[in-house]
Coordinates of C-alpha atoms in Angstrom, one line a residue:
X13 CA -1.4 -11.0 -19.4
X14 CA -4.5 -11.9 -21.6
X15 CA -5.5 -14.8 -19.7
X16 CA -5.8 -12.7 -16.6
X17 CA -9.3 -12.1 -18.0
X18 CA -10.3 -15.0 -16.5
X19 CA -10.0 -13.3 -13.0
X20 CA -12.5 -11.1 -14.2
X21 CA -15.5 -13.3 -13.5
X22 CA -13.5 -15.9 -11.3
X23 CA -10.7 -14.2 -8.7
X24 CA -8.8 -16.7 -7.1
X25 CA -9.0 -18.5 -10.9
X26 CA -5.3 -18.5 -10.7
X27 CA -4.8 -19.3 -6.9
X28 CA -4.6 -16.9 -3.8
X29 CA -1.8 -15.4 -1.9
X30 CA -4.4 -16.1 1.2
X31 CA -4.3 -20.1 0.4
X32 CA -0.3 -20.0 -0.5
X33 CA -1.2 -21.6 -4.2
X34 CA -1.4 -18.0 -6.4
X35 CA 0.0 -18.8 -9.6
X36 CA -1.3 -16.3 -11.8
X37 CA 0.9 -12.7 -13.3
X38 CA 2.9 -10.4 -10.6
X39 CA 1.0 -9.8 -7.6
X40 CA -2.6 -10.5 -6.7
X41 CA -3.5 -7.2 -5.8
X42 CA -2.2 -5.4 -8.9
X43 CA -3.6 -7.8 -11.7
X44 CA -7.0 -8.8 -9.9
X45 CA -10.5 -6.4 -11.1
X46 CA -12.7 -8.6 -9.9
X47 CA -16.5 -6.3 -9.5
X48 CA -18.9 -9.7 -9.2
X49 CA -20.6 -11.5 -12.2
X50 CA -23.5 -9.5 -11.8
X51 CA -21.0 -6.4 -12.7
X52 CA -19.5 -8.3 -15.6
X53 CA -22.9 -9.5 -17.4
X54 CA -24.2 -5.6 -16.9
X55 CA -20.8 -4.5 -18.5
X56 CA -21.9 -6.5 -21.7
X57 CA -25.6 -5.8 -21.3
X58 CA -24.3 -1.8 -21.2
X59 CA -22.7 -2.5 -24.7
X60 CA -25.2 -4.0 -26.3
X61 CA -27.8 -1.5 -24.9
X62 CA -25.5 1.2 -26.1
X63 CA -28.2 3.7 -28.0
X64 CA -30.2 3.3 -25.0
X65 CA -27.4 4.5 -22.2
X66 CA -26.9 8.7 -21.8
X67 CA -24.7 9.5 -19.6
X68 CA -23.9 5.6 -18.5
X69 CA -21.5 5.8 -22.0
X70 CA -19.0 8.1 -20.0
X71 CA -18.3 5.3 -17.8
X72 CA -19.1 2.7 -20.4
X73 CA -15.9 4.0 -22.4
X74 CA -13.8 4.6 -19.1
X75 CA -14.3 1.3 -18.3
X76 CA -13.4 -0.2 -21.4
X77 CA -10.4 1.5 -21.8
X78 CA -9.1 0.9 -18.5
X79 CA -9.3 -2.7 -19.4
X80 CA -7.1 -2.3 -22.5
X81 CA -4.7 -0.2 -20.5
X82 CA -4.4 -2.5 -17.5
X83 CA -4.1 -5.6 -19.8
X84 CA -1.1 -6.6 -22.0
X85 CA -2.5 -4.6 -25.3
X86 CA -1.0 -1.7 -27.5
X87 CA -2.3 0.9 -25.4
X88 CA -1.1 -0.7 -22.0
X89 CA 2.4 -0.7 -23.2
X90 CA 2.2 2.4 -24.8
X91 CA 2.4 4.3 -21.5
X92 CA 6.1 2.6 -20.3
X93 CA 6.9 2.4 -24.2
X94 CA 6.1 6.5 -24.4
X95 CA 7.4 7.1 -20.4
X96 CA 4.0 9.2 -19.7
X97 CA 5.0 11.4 -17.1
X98 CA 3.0 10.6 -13.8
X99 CA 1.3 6.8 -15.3
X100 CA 4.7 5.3 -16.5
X101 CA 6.2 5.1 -13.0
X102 CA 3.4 3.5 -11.5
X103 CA 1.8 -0.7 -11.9
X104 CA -0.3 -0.2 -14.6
X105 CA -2.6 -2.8 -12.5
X106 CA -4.0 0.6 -10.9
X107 CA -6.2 1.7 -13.2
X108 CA -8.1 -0.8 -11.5
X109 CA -9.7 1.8 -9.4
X110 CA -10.9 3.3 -13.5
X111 CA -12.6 -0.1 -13.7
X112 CA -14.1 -0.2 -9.8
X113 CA -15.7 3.1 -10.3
X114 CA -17.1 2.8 -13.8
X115 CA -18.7 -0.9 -13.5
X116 CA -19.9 0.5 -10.3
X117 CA -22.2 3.0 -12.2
X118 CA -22.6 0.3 -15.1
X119 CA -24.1 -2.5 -12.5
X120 CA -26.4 0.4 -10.9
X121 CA -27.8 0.9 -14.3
X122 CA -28.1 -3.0 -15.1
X123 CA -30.1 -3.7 -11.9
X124 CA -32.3 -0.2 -12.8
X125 CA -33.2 -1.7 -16.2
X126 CA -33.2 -5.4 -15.5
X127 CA -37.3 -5.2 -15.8
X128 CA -37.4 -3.9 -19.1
X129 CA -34.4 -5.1 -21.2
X130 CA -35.2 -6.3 -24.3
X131 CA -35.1 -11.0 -23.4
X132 CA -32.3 -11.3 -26.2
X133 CA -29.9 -8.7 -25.4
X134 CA -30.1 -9.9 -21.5
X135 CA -29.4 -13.2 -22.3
X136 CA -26.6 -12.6 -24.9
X137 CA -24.9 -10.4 -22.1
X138 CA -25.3 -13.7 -19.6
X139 CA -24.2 -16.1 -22.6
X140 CA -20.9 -14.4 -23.2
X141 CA -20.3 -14.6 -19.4
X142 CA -21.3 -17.7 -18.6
X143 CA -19.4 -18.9 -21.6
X144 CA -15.9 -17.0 -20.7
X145 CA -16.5 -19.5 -17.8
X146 CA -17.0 -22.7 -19.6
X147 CA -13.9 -21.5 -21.8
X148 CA -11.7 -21.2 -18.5
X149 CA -13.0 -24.5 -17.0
X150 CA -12.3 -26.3 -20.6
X151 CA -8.5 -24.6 -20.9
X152 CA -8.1 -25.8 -17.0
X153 CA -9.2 -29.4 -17.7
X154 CA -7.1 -29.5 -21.1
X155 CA -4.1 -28.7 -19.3
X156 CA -4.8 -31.4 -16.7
X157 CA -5.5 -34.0 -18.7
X158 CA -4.9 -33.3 -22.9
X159 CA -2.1 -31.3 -24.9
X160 CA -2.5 -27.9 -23.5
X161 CA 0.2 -26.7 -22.6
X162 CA 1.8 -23.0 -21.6
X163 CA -1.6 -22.1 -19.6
X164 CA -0.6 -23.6 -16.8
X165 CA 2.5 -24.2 -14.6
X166 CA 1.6 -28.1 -13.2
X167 CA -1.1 -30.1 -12.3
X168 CA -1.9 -28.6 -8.9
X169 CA -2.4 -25.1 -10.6
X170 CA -4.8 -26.4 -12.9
X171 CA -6.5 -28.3 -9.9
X172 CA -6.8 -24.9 -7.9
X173 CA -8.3 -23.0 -10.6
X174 CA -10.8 -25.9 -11.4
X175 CA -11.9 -25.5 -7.3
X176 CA -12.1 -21.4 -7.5
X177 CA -14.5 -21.7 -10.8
X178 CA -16.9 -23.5 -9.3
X179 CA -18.6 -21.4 -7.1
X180 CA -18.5 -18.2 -9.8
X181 CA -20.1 -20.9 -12.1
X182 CA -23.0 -21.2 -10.4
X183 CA -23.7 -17.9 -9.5
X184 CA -23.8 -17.2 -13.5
X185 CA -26.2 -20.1 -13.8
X186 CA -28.2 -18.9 -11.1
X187 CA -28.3 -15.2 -12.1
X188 CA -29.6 -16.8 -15.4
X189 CA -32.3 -18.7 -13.9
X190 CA -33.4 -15.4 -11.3
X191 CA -33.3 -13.1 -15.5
X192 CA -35.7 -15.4 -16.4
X193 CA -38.2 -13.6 -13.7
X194 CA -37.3 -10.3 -14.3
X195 CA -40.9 -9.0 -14.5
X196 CA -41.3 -9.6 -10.7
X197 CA -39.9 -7.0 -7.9
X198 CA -38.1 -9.8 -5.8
X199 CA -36.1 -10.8 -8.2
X200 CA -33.8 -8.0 -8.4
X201 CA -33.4 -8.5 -4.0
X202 CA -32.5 -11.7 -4.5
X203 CA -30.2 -10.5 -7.6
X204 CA -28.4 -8.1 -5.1
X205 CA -28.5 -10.1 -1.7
X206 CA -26.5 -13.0 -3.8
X207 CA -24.6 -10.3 -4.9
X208 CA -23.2 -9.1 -1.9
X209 CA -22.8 -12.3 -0.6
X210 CA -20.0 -12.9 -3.3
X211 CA -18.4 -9.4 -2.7
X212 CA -18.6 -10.6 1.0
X213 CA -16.8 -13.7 0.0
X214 CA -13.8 -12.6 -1.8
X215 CA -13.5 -9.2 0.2
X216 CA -13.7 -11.5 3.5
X217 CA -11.1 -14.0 2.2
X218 CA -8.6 -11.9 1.0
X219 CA -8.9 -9.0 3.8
X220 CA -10.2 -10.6 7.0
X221 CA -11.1 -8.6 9.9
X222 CA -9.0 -9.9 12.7
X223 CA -8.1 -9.3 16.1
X224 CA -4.7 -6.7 15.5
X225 CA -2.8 -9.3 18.5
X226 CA -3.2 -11.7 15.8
X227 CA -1.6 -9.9 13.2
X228 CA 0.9 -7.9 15.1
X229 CA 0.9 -10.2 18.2
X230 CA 3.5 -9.0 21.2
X231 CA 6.6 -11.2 21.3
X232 CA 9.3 -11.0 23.7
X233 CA 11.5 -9.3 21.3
X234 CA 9.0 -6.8 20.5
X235 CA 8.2 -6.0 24.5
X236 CA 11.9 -5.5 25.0
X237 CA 12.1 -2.5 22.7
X238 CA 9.2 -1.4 23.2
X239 CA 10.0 -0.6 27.0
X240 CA 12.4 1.8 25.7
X241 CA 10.4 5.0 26.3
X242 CA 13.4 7.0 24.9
X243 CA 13.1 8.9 21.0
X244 CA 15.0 6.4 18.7
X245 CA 15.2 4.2 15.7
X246 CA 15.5 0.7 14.9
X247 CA 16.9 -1.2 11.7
X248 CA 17.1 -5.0 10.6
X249 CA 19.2 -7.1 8.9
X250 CA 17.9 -7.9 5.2
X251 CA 16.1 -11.0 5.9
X252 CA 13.0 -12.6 7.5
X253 CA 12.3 -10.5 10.3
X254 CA 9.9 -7.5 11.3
X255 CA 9.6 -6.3 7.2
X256 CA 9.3 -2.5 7.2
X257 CA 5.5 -1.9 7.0
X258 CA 5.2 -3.9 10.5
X259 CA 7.0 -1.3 12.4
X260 CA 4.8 1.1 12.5
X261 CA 1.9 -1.5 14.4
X262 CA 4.4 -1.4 17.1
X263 CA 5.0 2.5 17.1
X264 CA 8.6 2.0 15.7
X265 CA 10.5 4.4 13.8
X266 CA 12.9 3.2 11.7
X267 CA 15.2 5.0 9.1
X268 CA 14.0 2.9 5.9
X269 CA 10.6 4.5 7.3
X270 CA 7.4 3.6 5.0
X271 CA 7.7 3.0 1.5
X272 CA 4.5 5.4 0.2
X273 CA 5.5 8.1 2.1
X274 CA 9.2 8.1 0.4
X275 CA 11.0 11.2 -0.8
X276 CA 13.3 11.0 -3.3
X277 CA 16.0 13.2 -1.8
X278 CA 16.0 11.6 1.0
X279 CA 16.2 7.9 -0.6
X280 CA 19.2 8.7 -2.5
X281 CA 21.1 10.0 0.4
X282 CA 20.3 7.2 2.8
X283 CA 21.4 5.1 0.0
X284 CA 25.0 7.1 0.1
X285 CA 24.8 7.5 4.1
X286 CA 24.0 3.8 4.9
X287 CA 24.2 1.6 1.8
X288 CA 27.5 3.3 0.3
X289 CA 25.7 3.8 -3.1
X290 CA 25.7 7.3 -5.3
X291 CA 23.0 6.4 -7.6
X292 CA 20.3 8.5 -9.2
X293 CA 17.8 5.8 -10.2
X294 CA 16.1 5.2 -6.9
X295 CA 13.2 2.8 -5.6
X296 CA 10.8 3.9 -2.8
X297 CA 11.9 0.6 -0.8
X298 CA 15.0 1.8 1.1
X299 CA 16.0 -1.2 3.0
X300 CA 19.6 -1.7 4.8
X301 CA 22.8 -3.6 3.3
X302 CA 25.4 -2.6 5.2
X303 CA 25.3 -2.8 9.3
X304 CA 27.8 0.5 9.9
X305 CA 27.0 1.3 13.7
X306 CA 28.8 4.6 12.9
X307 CA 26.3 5.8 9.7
X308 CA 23.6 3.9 12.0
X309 CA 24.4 6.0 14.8
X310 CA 23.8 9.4 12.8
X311 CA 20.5 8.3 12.0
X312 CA 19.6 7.6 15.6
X313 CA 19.3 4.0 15.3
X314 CA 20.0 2.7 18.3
X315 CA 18.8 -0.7 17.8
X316 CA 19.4 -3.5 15.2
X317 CA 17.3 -6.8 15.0
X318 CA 19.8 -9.6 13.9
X319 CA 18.6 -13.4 12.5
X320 CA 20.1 -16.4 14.3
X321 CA 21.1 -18.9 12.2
X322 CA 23.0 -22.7 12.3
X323 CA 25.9 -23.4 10.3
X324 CA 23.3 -24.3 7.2
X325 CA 22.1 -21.0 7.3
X326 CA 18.5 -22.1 9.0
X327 CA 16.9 -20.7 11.9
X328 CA 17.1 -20.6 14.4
X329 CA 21.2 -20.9 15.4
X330 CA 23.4 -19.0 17.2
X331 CA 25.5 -17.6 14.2
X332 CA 25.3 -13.7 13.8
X333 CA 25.3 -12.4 10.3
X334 CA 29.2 -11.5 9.3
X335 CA 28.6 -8.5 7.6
X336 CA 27.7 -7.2 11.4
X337 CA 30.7 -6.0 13.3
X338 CA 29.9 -6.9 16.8
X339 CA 32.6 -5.3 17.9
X340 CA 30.2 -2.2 17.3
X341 CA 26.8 -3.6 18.7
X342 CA 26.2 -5.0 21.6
X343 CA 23.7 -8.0 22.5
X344 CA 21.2 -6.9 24.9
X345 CA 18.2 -9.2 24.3
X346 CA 17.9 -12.5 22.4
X347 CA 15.5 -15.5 22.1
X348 CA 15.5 -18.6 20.1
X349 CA 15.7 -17.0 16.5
X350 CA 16.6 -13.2 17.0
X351 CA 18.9 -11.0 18.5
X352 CA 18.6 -7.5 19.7
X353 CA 21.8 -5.4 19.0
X354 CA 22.7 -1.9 20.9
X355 CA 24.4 0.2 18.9
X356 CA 27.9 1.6 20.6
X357 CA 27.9 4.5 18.3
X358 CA 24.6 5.7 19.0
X359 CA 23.6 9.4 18.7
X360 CA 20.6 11.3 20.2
X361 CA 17.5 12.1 18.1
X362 CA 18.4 15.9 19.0
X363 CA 22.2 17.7 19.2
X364 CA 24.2 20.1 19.5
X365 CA 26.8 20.0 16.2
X366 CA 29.4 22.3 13.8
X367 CA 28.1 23.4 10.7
X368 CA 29.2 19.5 9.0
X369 CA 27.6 17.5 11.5
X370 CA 29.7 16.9 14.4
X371 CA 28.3 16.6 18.0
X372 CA 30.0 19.2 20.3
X373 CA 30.0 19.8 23.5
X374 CA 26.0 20.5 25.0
X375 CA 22.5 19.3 25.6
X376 CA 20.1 18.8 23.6
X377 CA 16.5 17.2 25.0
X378 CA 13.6 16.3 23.5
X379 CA 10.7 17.2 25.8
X380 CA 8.2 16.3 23.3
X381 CA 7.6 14.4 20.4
X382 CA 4.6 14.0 18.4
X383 CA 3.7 13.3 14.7
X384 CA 3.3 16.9 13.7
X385 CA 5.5 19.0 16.6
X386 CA 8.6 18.4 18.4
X387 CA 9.8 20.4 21.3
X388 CA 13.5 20.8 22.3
X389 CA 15.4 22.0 25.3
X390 CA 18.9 23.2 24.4
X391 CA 22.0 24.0 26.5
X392 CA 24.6 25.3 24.2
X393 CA 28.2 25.6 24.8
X394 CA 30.7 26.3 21.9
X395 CA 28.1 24.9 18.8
X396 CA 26.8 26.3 15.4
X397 CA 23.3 24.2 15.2
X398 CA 21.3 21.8 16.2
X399 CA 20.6 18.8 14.9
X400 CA 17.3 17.4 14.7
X401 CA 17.7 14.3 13.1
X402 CA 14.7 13.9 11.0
X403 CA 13.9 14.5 7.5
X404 CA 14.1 18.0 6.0
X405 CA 10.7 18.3 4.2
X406 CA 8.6 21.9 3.4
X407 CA 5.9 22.9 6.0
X408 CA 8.1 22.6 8.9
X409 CA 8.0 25.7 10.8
X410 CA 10.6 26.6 13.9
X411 CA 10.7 29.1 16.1
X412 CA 13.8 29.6 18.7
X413 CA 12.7 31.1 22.1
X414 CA 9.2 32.1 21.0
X415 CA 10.5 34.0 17.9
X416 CA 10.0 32.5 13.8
X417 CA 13.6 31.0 12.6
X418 CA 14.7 29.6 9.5
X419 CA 15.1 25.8 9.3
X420 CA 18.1 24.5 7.5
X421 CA 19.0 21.6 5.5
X422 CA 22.8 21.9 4.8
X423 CA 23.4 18.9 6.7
X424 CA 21.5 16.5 4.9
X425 CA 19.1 15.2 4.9
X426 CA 17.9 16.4 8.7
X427 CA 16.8 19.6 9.7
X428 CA 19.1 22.2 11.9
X429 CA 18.8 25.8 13.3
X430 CA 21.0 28.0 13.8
X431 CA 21.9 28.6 17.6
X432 CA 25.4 29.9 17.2
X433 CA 25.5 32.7 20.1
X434 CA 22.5 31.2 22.1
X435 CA 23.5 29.8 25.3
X436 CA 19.8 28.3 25.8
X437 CA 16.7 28.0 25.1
X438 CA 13.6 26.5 23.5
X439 CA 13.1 25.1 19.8
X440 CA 9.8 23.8 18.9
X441 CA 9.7 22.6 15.4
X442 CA 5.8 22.3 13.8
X443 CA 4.5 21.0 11.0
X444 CA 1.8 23.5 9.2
X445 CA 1.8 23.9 5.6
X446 CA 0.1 26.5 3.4
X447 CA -0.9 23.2 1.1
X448 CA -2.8 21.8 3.8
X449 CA -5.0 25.7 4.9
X450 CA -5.6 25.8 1.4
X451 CA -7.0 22.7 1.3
X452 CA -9.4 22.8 4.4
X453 CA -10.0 26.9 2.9
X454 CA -11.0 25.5 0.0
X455 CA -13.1 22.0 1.3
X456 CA -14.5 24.5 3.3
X457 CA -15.8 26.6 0.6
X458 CA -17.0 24.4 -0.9
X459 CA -18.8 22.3 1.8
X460 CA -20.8 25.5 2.2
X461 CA -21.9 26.1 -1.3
X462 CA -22.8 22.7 -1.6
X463 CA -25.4 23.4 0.9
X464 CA -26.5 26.5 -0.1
X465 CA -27.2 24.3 -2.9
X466 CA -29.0 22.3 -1.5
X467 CA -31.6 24.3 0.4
X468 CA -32.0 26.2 -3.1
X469 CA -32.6 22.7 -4.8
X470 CA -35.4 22.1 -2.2
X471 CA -36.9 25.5 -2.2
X472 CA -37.8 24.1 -5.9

């Protein structure tokens, strides 16, 4: 929205997720562009100074039009209205890193030029600023304590926005003072080292560095399954407990896995596998709605993390969600508010099936598992593959008893070989694509003619 412009020069203008009292449009992180004041009065100063910027206008006009594309304008809605392949599917809030890196260059120049600007043009950048302030501050007040209405959702809003002003207030009126000595050298250090001391501010606030025990801290649940030193995956139930992007703190692996690193193909058939849905239109965030041990058990889960709730639905309780059959899961760790479930149809990470997917007779072992390679032992006895059941994706490699072998996907969406006739043996699966030697070919390349370059350059 257009009033978001207000987080421009103030960012917690509209509250802060940090503080629990963010009122302002979607989420913080996708509507905030907040670069510092100094950044903002050398983003006006750059167009006013047009004639006299080269190539600063590159980055002028990038910045600009980021702004009218990440704000509600013709041009930001163009790109859903027109479905632009590749920008429509994405929060148009990210053309925020457009903004970073073009009033990045625009400051540089600002504090480069500071000496010599023309007095007028300085302070007409600083006036429109500070004034966008003063206009942000008055709206805030009006809708406290006059007719204004719409810009605010209550009192306490209008109260938090007042607080957050303040400080970005009078760094605008103190920049204005320190222009006012531009001629001298230490005014542009004290320019910056106030600077960076707001950066600091908001960067500290809204991503602080803290101890990782503190923000994933061990719990007794967590220390049960974590003892488990055997390959497997938990689940949850849909509700306030462990949300997906923790797991991976702990070293879990979980079937809903991590939302960036989603792949289509695979989303729509969990969703079919697990969910019971046969829909096209798909979301990276696969999360659980049904609690089948039996579709559970395919995808190796072997552990489910239940809520415990009282008859008003609070926590903690000792009431089990209905939708979980516990005739299929057992209870082998609780505390207060959670329960930890063992799935009763559990299957192995690794086995030995038919060409659909059915475990026959034979071993499979996993002898090692790491990110990138997995090594399996294999005693077969009557089966056609076997199973490894993690996602089919390109730049997997296998090879079966030292020799290359084709990696299948008919029994999606995991990955199977072909051991029909092969009593035993080794499978080690490894993840080496051609996309990623190109790249490193090609970094490397470069890396080199960068500095031959560079000792050229010098030579000069």
């Amino acid at each position: 929205p257009i009033k978001q412009i207000f987080s421009l020069i103030a960012p917690d203008f509209f509250g802060s997720p940090i503080t629990n009292n963010y009122w302002g449009a979607f989420n913080y992180e996708n509507v905030i562009y907040y670069a510092g004041i100094l950044a903002m009065i050398g983003l006006v100063a750059a167009i006013l100074n047009w004639k006299k910027l080269k190539l600063e206008k590159y980055y002028l006009v990038a910045t600009i039009l980021s702004l009218f594309f990440g704000f509600d304008t013709f041009l930001g809605r163009s790109i859903y209205v027109l479905h632009i392949p590749g920008l429509s599917t994405s929060v148009a809030g990210r053309v925020g890193v457009v903004f970073t890196l073009g009033i990045a260059v625009l400051t540089a120049w600002f504090v480069n030029s500071l000496n010599k600007m023309n007095w007028k043009r300085l302070f007409m950048a600083w006036g429109v600023i500070f004034l966008t302030a003063i206009t942000g501050a008055g709206l805030l007040l009006g809708s406290k304590y006059f007719w204004i209405s719409g810009f605010v959702s209550d009192v306490r809003s209008a109260d938090v926005g007042l607080r957050n002003i303040l400080i970005p207030l009078l760094i605008t009126i103190i920049l204005g003072i320190l222009f006012i000595f531009k001629k001298h050298k230490w005014t542009v250090w004290l320019v910056l080292v106030i600077t960076v001391g707001e950066l600091l501010r908001f960067g500290w606030k809204y991503t602080t560095f803290s101890p990782q025990n503190m923000i994933y801290p061990p719990m007794e649940m967590t220390n049960f399954i974590s003892s488990d030193s055997n390959t497997f995956r938990i689940d949850r139930e849909n509700g306030e407990i462990m949300p997906p992007n923790t797991w991976s703190a702990y070293g879990w692996q979980s079937p809903s896995g991590y939302d960036p690193m989603s792949v289509m193909g695979y989303v729509q058939q969990y969703n079919k596998d697990l969910n019971g849905l046969e829909i096209d239109d798909v979301s990276r965030y696969s999360e659980l709605g049904t609690y089948n041990a039996k579709s559970l058990g395919k995808y190796n889960v072997k552990y489910l993390l239940a809520l415990k709730r009282d008859e008003n639905n609070n926590i903690p309780g000792n009431i089990l969600n209905k939708k979980i059959d516990q005739n299929e899961w057992s209870k082998v760790f609780e505390t207060k508010s959670v329960a930890v479930l063992k799935n009763n149809e559990y299957l192995e990470r690794a086995r030995i099936t038919d060409n659909v997917g059915n475990e026959v007779g034979g071993k499979a072992e996993i002898t090692s598992y790491q990110n990138d390679k997995v090594i399996i032992y294999f005693e077969n006895i009557d089966g056609e593959k076997l199973l490894l059941a993690d996602t089919y994706y390109p730049g997997w490699k296998a090879t079966l008893n030292g020799q290359p072998t084709k990696i299948g996907d008919e029994i999606k969406p995991f990955r199977t070989i072909d051991i029909k006739g092969v009593k035993k043996g080794e499978i080690i699966f490894e993840y080496n694509p051609l996309s990623f030697r190109l790249g490193l070919a090609i970094s490397g390349i470069s890396f080199v003619c960068w500095l031959v370059w560079l000792v050229t350059l010098r030579k000069h």
